[in-house]
Amino acid sequence: MASNKTGIDNVSAGPGRGLGSTLLKIVAYGVAGGALLISGAKQLGEALLDKQVSDYEKLEAQREADKEEVRRIMENDPSEQ
């Protein structure tokens, strides 16, 4: 009668039996994480672009208002009359 001092119940399973499924899970998590990262970067880029467009439109509106103010001041300048 053989004794089992090592505590191994099933010797035929071997140490690499669950390795394939573990590696597959790691790859799946990597792909999912990469897709999530790309999605987040795309959303961040779109948000930054929208902010830049908004800031540019505000700047253009301010420039136009400043030009109009200069025209108004120049029309009412008494030194030109």
mmCIF file of N, CA, C and O in Angstrom:
data_model
loop_
_atom_site.group_PDB
_atom_site.id
_atom_site.type_symbol
_atom_site.label_atom_id
_atom_site.label_comp_id
_atom_site.label_asym_id
_atom_site.label_seq_id
_atom_site.Cartn_x
_atom_site.Cartn_y
_atom_site.Cartn_z
ATOM 1 N N MET A 1 0.835 -1.156 0.000
ATOM 2 C CA MET A 1 0.000 0.000 0.000
ATOM 3 C C MET A 1 0.897 1.241 0.000
ATOM 4 O O MET A 1 1.791 1.367 0.811
ATOM 5 N N ALA A 2 0.613 2.134 -0.917
ATOM 6 C CA ALA A 2 1.427 3.337 -1.065
ATOM 7 C C ALA A 2 0.820 4.481 -0.250
ATOM 8 O O ALA A 2 -0.392 4.596 -0.132
ATOM 9 N N SER A 3 1.702 5.264 0.320
ATOM 10 C CA SER A 3 1.191 6.412 1.084
ATOM 11 C C SER A 3 1.324 7.680 0.232
ATOM 12 O O SER A 3 2.161 7.768 -0.658
ATOM 13 N N ASN A 4 0.501 8.662 0.538
ATOM 14 C CA ASN A 4 0.507 9.914 -0.213
ATOM 15 C C ASN A 4 0.947 11.032 0.723
ATOM 16 O O ASN A 4 0.139 11.742 1.302
ATOM 17 N N LYS A 5 2.256 11.196 0.855
ATOM 18 C CA LYS A 5 2.786 12.225 1.754
ATOM 19 C C LYS A 5 2.799 13.610 1.107
ATOM 20 O O LYS A 5 2.902 14.611 1.803
ATOM 21 N N THR A 6 2.697 13.675 -0.223
ATOM 22 C CA THR A 6 2.769 14.972 -0.900
ATOM 23 C C THR A 6 1.438 15.704 -0.901
ATOM 24 O O THR A 6 1.389 16.912 -1.089
ATOM 25 N N GLY A 7 0.349 15.027 -0.763
ATOM 26 C CA GLY A 7 -0.960 15.666 -0.776
ATOM 27 C C GLY A 7 -1.540 15.799 -2.167
ATOM 28 O O GLY A 7 -2.560 16.435 -2.356
ATOM 29 N N ILE A 8 -0.897 15.225 -3.165
ATOM 30 C CA ILE A 8 -1.395 15.284 -4.532
ATOM 31 C C ILE A 8 -2.420 14.178 -4.707
ATOM 32 O O ILE A 8 -2.133 13.007 -4.517
ATOM 33 N N ASP A 9 -3.622 14.562 -5.113
ATOM 34 C CA ASP A 9 -4.685 13.581 -5.276
ATOM 35 C C ASP A 9 -4.666 12.948 -6.655
ATOM 36 O O ASP A 9 -4.803 11.746 -6.804
ATOM 37 N N ASN A 10 -4.530 13.768 -7.705
ATOM 38 C CA ASN A 10 -4.621 13.260 -9.058
ATOM 39 C C ASN A 10 -3.321 13.584 -9.792
ATOM 40 O O ASN A 10 -3.125 14.694 -10.261
ATOM 41 N N VAL A 11 -2.464 12.620 -9.910
ATOM 42 C CA VAL A 11 -1.157 12.827 -10.519
ATOM 43 C C VAL A 11 -1.272 12.950 -12.035
ATOM 44 O O VAL A 11 -0.495 13.645 -12.669
ATOM 45 N N SER A 12 -2.274 12.351 -12.635
ATOM 46 C CA SER A 12 -2.408 12.378 -14.084
ATOM 47 C C SER A 12 -2.808 13.749 -14.619
ATOM 48 O O SER A 12 -2.640 14.025 -15.796
ATOM 49 N N ALA A 13 -3.346 14.617 -13.776
ATOM 50 C CA ALA A 13 -3.779 15.943 -14.226
ATOM 51 C C ALA A 13 -2.585 16.798 -14.604
ATOM 52 O O ALA A 13 -2.622 17.531 -15.565
ATOM 53 N N GLY A 14 -1.525 16.725 -13.892
ATOM 54 C CA GLY A 14 -0.318 17.499 -14.200
ATOM 55 C C GLY A 14 -0.469 18.966 -13.849
ATOM 56 O O GLY A 14 -1.577 19.466 -13.676
ATOM 57 N N PRO A 15 0.635 19.668 -13.760
ATOM 58 C CA PRO A 15 0.584 21.073 -13.362
ATOM 59 C C PRO A 15 0.078 22.001 -14.461
ATOM 60 O O PRO A 15 -0.373 23.102 -14.185
ATOM 61 N N GLY A 16 0.110 21.600 -15.735
ATOM 62 C CA GLY A 16 -0.277 22.503 -16.821
ATOM 63 C C GLY A 16 -1.680 22.282 -17.331
ATOM 64 O O GLY A 16 -2.051 22.816 -18.361
ATOM 65 N N ARG A 17 -2.459 21.518 -16.640
ATOM 66 C CA ARG A 17 -3.801 21.184 -17.122
ATOM 67 C C ARG A 17 -4.705 22.417 -17.219
ATOM 68 O O ARG A 17 -5.423 22.583 -18.193
ATOM 69 N N GLY A 18 -4.699 23.291 -16.283
ATOM 70 C CA GLY A 18 -5.541 24.487 -16.302
ATOM 71 C C GLY A 18 -4.831 25.701 -16.881
ATOM 72 O O GLY A 18 -5.376 26.792 -16.890
ATOM 73 N N LEU A 19 -3.621 25.499 -17.378
ATOM 74 C CA LEU A 19 -2.834 26.613 -17.883
ATOM 75 C C LEU A 19 -3.449 27.233 -19.134
ATOM 76 O O LEU A 19 -3.458 28.448 -19.294
ATOM 77 N N GLY A 20 -4.000 26.412 -20.000
ATOM 78 C CA GLY A 20 -4.599 26.923 -21.239
ATOM 79 C C GLY A 20 -5.767 27.845 -20.975
ATOM 80 O O GLY A 20 -5.876 28.925 -21.564
ATOM 81 N N SER A 21 -6.644 27.450 -20.089
ATOM 82 C CA SER A 21 -7.798 28.301 -19.789
ATOM 83 C C SER A 21 -7.375 29.573 -19.062
ATOM 84 O O SER A 21 -7.940 30.639 -19.288
ATOM 85 N N THR A 22 -6.358 29.471 -18.241
ATOM 86 C CA THR A 22 -5.852 30.653 -17.539
ATOM 87 C C THR A 22 -5.252 31.639 -18.529
ATOM 88 O O THR A 22 -5.515 32.846 -18.454
ATOM 89 N N LEU A 23 -4.460 31.140 -19.466
ATOM 90 C CA LEU A 23 -3.868 32.020 -20.476
ATOM 91 C C LEU A 23 -4.939 32.643 -21.364
ATOM 92 O O LEU A 23 -4.845 33.813 -21.739
ATOM 93 N N LEU A 24 -5.955 31.880 -21.699
ATOM 94 C CA LEU A 24 -7.052 32.402 -22.504
ATOM 95 C C LEU A 24 -7.773 33.524 -21.768
ATOM 96 O O LEU A 24 -8.136 34.546 -22.367
ATOM 97 N N LYS A 25 -7.972 33.360 -20.477
ATOM 98 C CA LYS A 25 -8.610 34.413 -19.684
ATOM 99 C C LYS A 25 -7.749 35.678 -19.644
ATOM 100 O O LYS A 25 -8.255 36.785 -19.755
ATOM 101 N N ILE A 26 -6.442 35.491 -19.508
ATOM 102 C CA ILE A 26 -5.532 36.640 -19.477
ATOM 103 C C ILE A 26 -5.587 37.398 -20.793
ATOM 104 O O ILE A 26 -5.651 38.631 -20.822
ATOM 105 N N VAL A 27 -5.587 36.663 -21.912
ATOM 106 C CA VAL A 27 -5.664 37.303 -23.224
ATOM 107 C C VAL A 27 -7.003 38.022 -23.387
ATOM 108 O O VAL A 27 -7.068 39.148 -23.895
ATOM 109 N N ALA A 28 -8.083 37.397 -22.951
ATOM 110 C CA ALA A 28 -9.407 38.014 -23.056
ATOM 111 C C ALA A 28 -9.474 39.306 -22.239
ATOM 112 O O ALA A 28 -10.015 40.317 -22.708
ATOM 113 N N TYR A 29 -8.928 39.284 -21.034
ATOM 114 C CA TYR A 29 -8.905 40.503 -20.220
ATOM 115 C C TYR A 29 -8.049 41.581 -20.873
ATOM 116 O O TYR A 29 -8.377 42.766 -20.825
ATOM 117 N N GLY A 30 -6.957 41.177 -21.482
ATOM 118 C CA GLY A 30 -6.090 42.138 -22.173
ATOM 119 C C GLY A 30 -6.790 42.789 -23.347
ATOM 120 O O GLY A 30 -6.706 44.007 -23.546
ATOM 121 N N VAL A 31 -7.490 41.999 -24.144
ATOM 122 C CA VAL A 31 -8.219 42.534 -25.290
ATOM 123 C C VAL A 31 -9.345 43.452 -24.825
ATOM 124 O O VAL A 31 -9.542 44.543 -25.370
ATOM 125 N N ALA A 32 -10.077 43.026 -23.819
ATOM 126 C CA ALA A 32 -11.176 43.856 -23.301
ATOM 127 C C ALA A 32 -10.634 45.166 -22.720
ATOM 128 O O ALA A 32 -11.211 46.236 -22.936
ATOM 129 N N GLY A 33 -9.541 45.083 -22.001
ATOM 130 C CA GLY A 33 -8.935 46.292 -21.433
ATOM 131 C C GLY A 33 -8.436 47.232 -22.513
ATOM 132 O O GLY A 33 -8.583 48.450 -22.409
ATOM 133 N N GLY A 34 -7.832 46.675 -23.564
ATOM 134 C CA GLY A 34 -7.362 47.497 -24.676
ATOM 135 C C GLY A 34 -8.510 48.196 -25.384
ATOM 136 O O GLY A 34 -8.421 49.377 -25.729
ATOM 137 N N ALA A 35 -9.593 47.481 -25.605
ATOM 138 C CA ALA A 35 -10.764 48.079 -26.252
ATOM 139 C C ALA A 35 -11.348 49.190 -25.386
ATOM 140 O O ALA A 35 -11.749 50.245 -25.892
ATOM 141 N N LEU A 36 -11.384 48.959 -24.090
ATOM 142 C CA LEU A 36 -11.896 49.979 -23.168
ATOM 143 C C LEU A 36 -10.998 51.214 -23.171
ATOM 144 O O LEU A 36 -11.488 52.351 -23.167
ATOM 145 N N LEU A 37 -9.705 51.000 -23.213
ATOM 146 C CA LEU A 37 -8.755 52.105 -23.237
ATOM 147 C C LEU A 37 -8.896 52.920 -24.516
ATOM 148 O O LEU A 37 -8.902 54.152 -24.484
ATOM 149 N N ILE A 38 -9.043 52.247 -25.648
ATOM 150 C CA ILE A 38 -9.206 52.939 -26.923
ATOM 151 C C ILE A 38 -10.509 53.737 -26.931
ATOM 152 O O ILE A 38 -10.547 54.883 -27.385
ATOM 153 N N SER A 39 -11.569 53.147 -26.416
ATOM 154 C CA SER A 39 -12.857 53.825 -26.360
ATOM 155 C C SER A 39 -12.775 55.080 -25.496
ATOM 156 O O SER A 39 -13.292 56.140 -25.861
ATOM 157 N N GLY A 40 -12.133 54.962 -24.358
ATOM 158 C CA GLY A 40 -11.978 56.118 -23.474
ATOM 159 C C GLY A 40 -11.134 57.211 -24.101
ATOM 160 O O GLY A 40 -11.449 58.399 -23.976
ATOM 161 N N ALA A 41 -10.076 56.829 -24.806
ATOM 162 C CA ALA A 41 -9.223 57.820 -25.465
ATOM 163 C C ALA A 41 -9.990 58.536 -26.571
ATOM 164 O O ALA A 41 -9.846 59.748 -26.761
ATOM 165 N N LYS A 42 -10.830 57.808 -27.293
ATOM 166 C CA LYS A 42 -11.633 58.415 -28.356
ATOM 167 C C LYS A 42 -12.617 59.424 -27.772
ATOM 168 O O LYS A 42 -12.770 60.531 -28.291
ATOM 169 N N GLN A 43 -13.284 59.055 -26.694
ATOM 170 C CA GLN A 43 -14.241 59.966 -26.068
ATOM 171 C C GLN A 43 -13.547 61.205 -25.527
ATOM 172 O O GLN A 43 -14.064 62.320 -25.633
ATOM 173 N N LEU A 44 -12.365 61.021 -24.945
ATOM 174 C CA LEU A 44 -11.611 62.157 -24.430
ATOM 175 C C LEU A 44 -11.198 63.082 -25.568
ATOM 176 O O LEU A 44 -11.299 64.308 -25.453
ATOM 177 N N GLY A 45 -10.751 62.512 -26.677
ATOM 178 C CA GLY A 45 -10.368 63.312 -27.833
ATOM 179 C C GLY A 45 -11.539 64.107 -28.391
ATOM 180 O O GLY A 45 -11.389 65.285 -28.739
ATOM 181 N N GLU A 46 -12.702 63.478 -28.472
ATOM 182 C CA GLU A 46 -13.882 64.180 -28.967
ATOM 183 C C GLU A 46 -14.290 65.303 -28.026
ATOM 184 O O GLU A 46 -14.680 66.391 -28.470
ATOM 185 N N ALA A 47 -14.183 65.080 -26.732
ATOM 186 C CA ALA A 47 -14.526 66.121 -25.757
ATOM 187 C C ALA A 47 -13.558 67.302 -25.871
ATOM 188 O O ALA A 47 -13.977 68.463 -25.818
ATOM 189 N N LEU A 48 -12.274 67.015 -26.048
ATOM 190 C CA LEU A 48 -11.289 68.089 -26.201
ATOM 191 C C LEU A 48 -11.526 68.869 -27.483
ATOM 192 O O LEU A 48 -11.413 70.100 -27.499
ATOM 193 N N LEU A 49 -11.876 68.174 -28.555
ATOM 194 C CA LEU A 49 -12.161 68.847 -29.818
ATOM 195 C C LEU A 49 -13.376 69.759 -29.678
ATOM 196 O O LEU A 49 -13.361 70.905 -30.146
ATOM 197 N N ASP A 50 -14.421 69.275 -29.033
ATOM 198 C CA ASP A 50 -15.613 70.101 -28.817
ATOM 199 C C ASP A 50 -15.281 71.341 -27.995
ATOM 200 O O ASP A 50 -15.781 72.436 -28.286
ATOM 201 N N LYS A 51 -14.439 71.199 -26.991
ATOM 202 C CA LYS A 51 -14.050 72.347 -26.161
ATOM 203 C C LYS A 51 -13.240 73.347 -26.982
ATOM 204 O O LYS A 51 -13.447 74.549 -26.871
ATOM 205 N N GLN A 52 -12.331 72.851 -27.821
ATOM 206 C CA GLN A 52 -11.533 73.753 -28.652
ATOM 207 C C GLN A 52 -12.415 74.522 -29.630
ATOM 208 O O GLN A 52 -12.222 75.720 -29.841
ATOM 209 N N VAL A 53 -13.380 73.847 -30.240
ATOM 210 C CA VAL A 53 -14.291 74.519 -31.167
ATOM 211 C C VAL A 53 -15.098 75.580 -30.435
ATOM 212 O O VAL A 53 -15.266 76.706 -30.923
ATOM 213 N N SER A 54 -15.585 75.249 -29.251
ATOM 214 C CA SER A 54 -16.358 76.203 -28.461
ATOM 215 C C SER A 54 -15.510 77.413 -28.083
ATOM 216 O O SER A 54 -15.960 78.562 -28.206
ATOM 217 N N ASP A 55 -14.280 77.172 -27.640
ATOM 218 C CA ASP A 55 -13.388 78.272 -27.274
ATOM 219 C C ASP A 55 -13.076 79.154 -28.484
ATOM 220 O O ASP A 55 -13.018 80.383 -28.375
ATOM 221 N N TYR A 56 -12.879 78.524 -29.650
ATOM 222 C CA TYR A 56 -12.588 79.286 -30.862
ATOM 223 C C TYR A 56 -13.778 80.162 -31.250
ATOM 224 O O TYR A 56 -13.606 81.326 -31.614
ATOM 225 N N GLU A 57 -14.975 79.616 -31.160
ATOM 226 C CA GLU A 57 -16.174 80.390 -31.490
ATOM 227 C C GLU A 57 -16.343 81.569 -30.534
ATOM 228 O O GLU A 57 -16.709 82.671 -30.955
ATOM 229 N N LYS A 58 -16.063 81.357 -29.255
ATOM 230 C CA LYS A 58 -16.147 82.455 -28.286
ATOM 231 C C LYS A 58 -15.113 83.536 -28.608
ATOM 232 O O LYS A 58 -15.413 84.733 -28.528
ATOM 233 N N LEU A 59 -13.909 83.120 -28.978
ATOM 234 C CA LEU A 59 -12.847 84.064 -29.314
ATOM 235 C C LEU A 59 -13.223 84.877 -30.550
ATOM 236 O O LEU A 59 -13.030 86.102 -30.585
ATOM 237 N N GLU A 60 -13.753 84.204 -31.561
ATOM 238 C CA GLU A 60 -14.168 84.911 -32.774
ATOM 239 C C GLU A 60 -15.300 85.903 -32.478
ATOM 240 O O GLU A 60 -15.311 87.009 -33.024
ATOM 241 N N ALA A 61 -16.247 85.531 -31.640
ATOM 242 C CA ALA A 61 -17.329 86.433 -31.271
ATOM 243 C C ALA A 61 -16.782 87.646 -30.522
ATOM 244 O O ALA A 61 -17.224 88.789 -30.760
ATOM 245 N N GLN A 62 -15.806 87.429 -29.654
ATOM 246 C CA GLN A 62 -15.204 88.543 -28.908
ATOM 247 C C GLN A 62 -14.432 89.460 -29.851
ATOM 248 O O GLN A 62 -14.489 90.685 -29.727
ATOM 249 N N ARG A 63 -13.717 88.887 -30.813
ATOM 250 C CA ARG A 63 -12.987 89.711 -31.785
ATOM 251 C C ARG A 63 -13.944 90.573 -32.603
ATOM 252 O O ARG A 63 -13.677 91.748 -32.865
ATOM 253 N N GLU A 64 -15.036 89.965 -33.034
ATOM 254 C CA GLU A 64 -16.028 90.710 -33.817
ATOM 255 C C GLU A 64 -16.640 91.835 -32.979
ATOM 256 O O GLU A 64 -16.830 92.955 -33.475
ATOM 257 N N ALA A 65 -16.917 91.566 -31.725
ATOM 258 C CA ALA A 65 -17.458 92.601 -30.836
ATOM 259 C C ALA A 65 -16.442 93.724 -30.636
ATOM 260 O O ALA A 65 -16.808 94.910 -30.611
ATOM 261 N N ASP A 66 -15.168 93.362 -30.503
ATOM 262 C CA ASP A 66 -14.123 94.378 -30.339
ATOM 263 C C ASP A 66 -14.002 95.246 -31.598
ATOM 264 O O ASP A 66 -13.830 96.465 -31.513
ATOM 265 N N LYS A 67 -14.083 94.638 -32.780
ATOM 266 C CA LYS A 67 -14.013 95.402 -34.025
ATOM 267 C C LYS A 67 -15.181 96.379 -34.117
ATOM 268 O O LYS A 67 -15.010 97.536 -34.534
ATOM 269 N N GLU A 68 -16.349 95.917 -33.762
ATOM 270 C CA GLU A 68 -17.530 96.785 -33.793
ATOM 271 C C GLU A 68 -17.389 97.936 -32.804
ATOM 272 O O GLU A 68 -17.769 99.076 -33.100
ATOM 273 N N GLU A 69 -16.825 97.667 -31.654
ATOM 274 C CA GLU A 69 -16.607 98.713 -30.652
ATOM 275 C C GLU A 69 -15.610 99.747 -31.172
ATOM 276 O O GLU A 69 -15.803 100.957 -30.993
ATOM 277 N N VAL A 70 -14.568 99.310 -31.845
ATOM 278 C CA VAL A 70 -13.589 100.240 -32.422
ATOM 279 C C VAL A 70 -14.257 101.090 -33.495
ATOM 280 O O VAL A 70 -14.048 102.308 -33.559
ATOM 281 N N ARG A 71 -15.086 100.486 -34.342
ATOM 282 C CA ARG A 71 -15.805 101.253 -35.372
ATOM 283 C C ARG A 71 -16.720 102.307 -34.740
ATOM 284 O O ARG A 71 -16.779 103.454 -35.200
ATOM 285 N N ARG A 72 -17.417 101.915 -33.692
ATOM 286 C CA ARG A 72 -18.325 102.839 -33.019
ATOM 287 C C ARG A 72 -17.550 104.007 -32.417
ATOM 288 O O ARG A 72 -17.956 105.171 -32.532
ATOM 289 N N ILE A 73 -16.419 103.716 -31.796
ATOM 290 C CA ILE A 73 -15.607 104.774 -31.181
ATOM 291 C C ILE A 73 -15.048 105.703 -32.250
ATOM 292 O O ILE A 73 -15.043 106.929 -32.096
ATOM 293 N N MET A 74 -14.583 105.123 -33.370
ATOM 294 C CA MET A 74 -14.009 105.935 -34.432
ATOM 295 C C MET A 74 -15.073 106.824 -35.096
ATOM 296 O O MET A 74 -14.764 107.936 -35.524
ATOM 297 N N GLU A 75 -16.299 106.374 -35.189
ATOM 298 C CA GLU A 75 -17.363 107.194 -35.766
ATOM 299 C C GLU A 75 -17.715 108.384 -34.882
ATOM 300 O O GLU A 75 -18.102 109.432 -35.370
ATOM 301 N N ASN A 76 -17.572 108.224 -33.579
ATOM 302 C CA ASN A 76 -17.907 109.294 -32.638
ATOM 303 C C ASN A 76 -16.705 110.099 -32.189
ATOM 304 O O ASN A 76 -16.808 110.921 -31.286
ATOM 305 N N ASP A 77 -15.565 109.924 -32.832
ATOM 306 C CA ASP A 77 -14.335 110.630 -32.435
ATOM 307 C C ASP A 77 -14.430 112.091 -32.885
ATOM 308 O O ASP A 77 -14.481 112.387 -34.083
ATOM 309 N N PRO A 78 -14.439 113.037 -31.951
ATOM 310 C CA PRO A 78 -14.578 114.453 -32.308
ATOM 311 C C PRO A 78 -13.314 115.033 -32.961
ATOM 312 O O PRO A 78 -13.372 116.042 -33.626
ATOM 313 N N SER A 79 -12.180 114.416 -32.812
ATOM 314 C CA SER A 79 -10.942 114.953 -33.384
ATOM 315 C C SER A 79 -10.917 114.797 -34.904
ATOM 316 O O SER A 79 -10.169 115.497 -35.574
ATOM 317 N N GLU A 80 -11.717 113.929 -35.459
ATOM 318 C CA GLU A 80 -11.748 113.767 -36.894
ATOM 319 C C GLU A 80 -12.653 114.776 -37.578
ATOM 320 O O GLU A 80 -12.598 114.961 -38.790
ATOM 321 N N GLN A 81 -13.502 115.430 -36.882
ATOM 322 C CA GLN A 81 -14.448 116.373 -37.495
ATOM 323 C C GLN A 81 -13.911 117.733 -37.622
ATOM 324 O O GLN A 81 -13.176 118.393 -37.281
#
